[in-house]
Amino acid sequence: MKRLLQTLLILAAIGPMTGLAAKDIELLNVSYDPTRELYQDVNQEFAAQWQKQTGDTVTVSASHGGSGKQARAVIDGLAADVVTLALSFDIDAIADKAKLLAADWQSKRPNRSAPYTSTIVFLVRKGNPKAIKDWQDLAKPGLSVITPNPKTSGGARWNYLAAWAWAKRHFNGDEAAIKTYLAGLFANVPILDTGARGSTTTFASRRIGDVLISWENEAHLVLAQQPGQFEIIVPSLSILAEPPVALVDKVVDRKGTRAVASAYLDFLYSDRGQQLAAKHHFRPSRPDVVDAALLGKFPALELVQIDQEFGGWAAAQKGHFTDGGSFDQVIAQSQSR
Amino acid sequence: MPGFGLSLGWTLTWLSLLVLLPLAALLIGALGLSVQEWVGIVRDARVQHALGLSFLTALIAALINVPIGLLISWVLVRYRFPGRLLVEALVDLPFALPTAVAGIALTALYAPTGWLGEPLSQLGVQIAYTPLGIVMALIFVGLPFTIRTVQPVLEQLSREHEEAAATLGASRWQTVRKVLLPQLRPALLTGFTLAFARGVGEYGSVIFIAGNLPKVSEIAPLLIVIKLEEFNYQGAMAIAVLMLLGSFVALFLLNLLHKRWSRGLVN
């Protein structure tokens, strides 16, 4: 009996040192819709790397859905270790309403916490039968434009702001002209799906519309899945979409997963993480570490930034997408035509 | 009645936990709004249109479901044909199907590229992405309610009544109108009520086929989701309370009617 106790004591003492007691760790990454394929790869490779480094087994599960809906789930108690959402406004809401992370979360990681970026492009049918080249073409009468509803979709808000930024330059900041242009555009929209994936389905599978305003990564995904039927048109100007990532401080501290969750986010910035992002059609923030062959699909174009152009997400949200904001005015104007 | 106190206690407890508490939370959440905000929400043209559309399409779909449900129940009760059990099982499917799946299937069918949508669009009829599409979706999710409420009543009606009516010289149509329908009326009304109530709040199957254009094909549940998406919980609860009020008034009136008709049956 004494001997057994001794053995146990010795084991208890050396166990943690030798790493005999490998741990099983579970992480939850709450993300948005179009990152599904990316995180399948990332989660697998990160788990393999972590096991090699520490001997611990980590299983990362990813939850996908509309970005705003996902933020709300975290606010309401979904125990996410990390959030990787479509726009910083949604993570701001988590910091603001549930106080699960600090308000200055965005300054904690390089590149304003966006390991990869994307932009908004046009997807048209093969041969571009309606000869769509730039934003002005989308407001022409007789065209059918597919975009999701900015009220329910983060992607649609990027779409709207990209169109706004282009019009602001085109009409020299004349707000009435900008709104008239956007009213023309939305008069061409026959269906407002609730999310970006829904719009992609409407355009690509139901074959409705002449042009889809889309995330660049989503457009490439469609090209890869249905080859030979569509082409991507890059407008003269678009918006730099920064899908940010953040550690949910209160959750990782409660679960004791801070180290591994932090390493998970760092992995996205690593050479391998950047390579995976580019493979899944997101623009890497460190293109220098990515194969040149993967970078060819990202043409250079003028990209405006949300902070400089719109004074940040909070201001953009308030001015454009709340009740009575510019989007509501544009819709009202498009219907009174 | 032995044990009445206990069972009443349990009933009230569970009813409170499952139904009354969530409803109270909804009301309290919406009470945080000022009178002005309430007036603003009630007078908002978009809110009015969405509520009107939700109630109107639910009403139309429920009205269509009553005769179709009656017909299907009649066939299932009165005839024996090969595959009848299969049809019986099919009837319940809309209950079990995730409504989003139903929505996607219906959209695929009625979209201008779909099996039915393509020939229809050549005739100039568009169903998907119009209020007509909403009605189709609501008929689909509401149909089992009318069938399943009418069917058991039909099964209990003995044929002797009809035969008696026939021997007294009633035509077939007179028998249906004067003998069968009065007895079926309460069940038909219940089926109608259930289908209507289901349709008013239906979200999953509708958003895919509706088109979701503000003031054209935007349903009230979508407006609630939009408010939630803006983290505007109070605004969402306010519209939800308006919907609850509308449904409550409608259901209350239907219950009054139900009571009157049931009494008429006994006399």
CSV table of C-alpha atoms in Angstrom, one decimal, chain A residues 15 52 85 117:
chain,number,residue,atom,x,y,z
A,15,GLY,CA,4.0,13.4,-15.2
A,52,LYS,CA,4.1,18.0,-32.8
A,85,LEU,CA,-16.1,37.3,-38.5
A,117,THR,CA,-8.4,40.4,-46.6
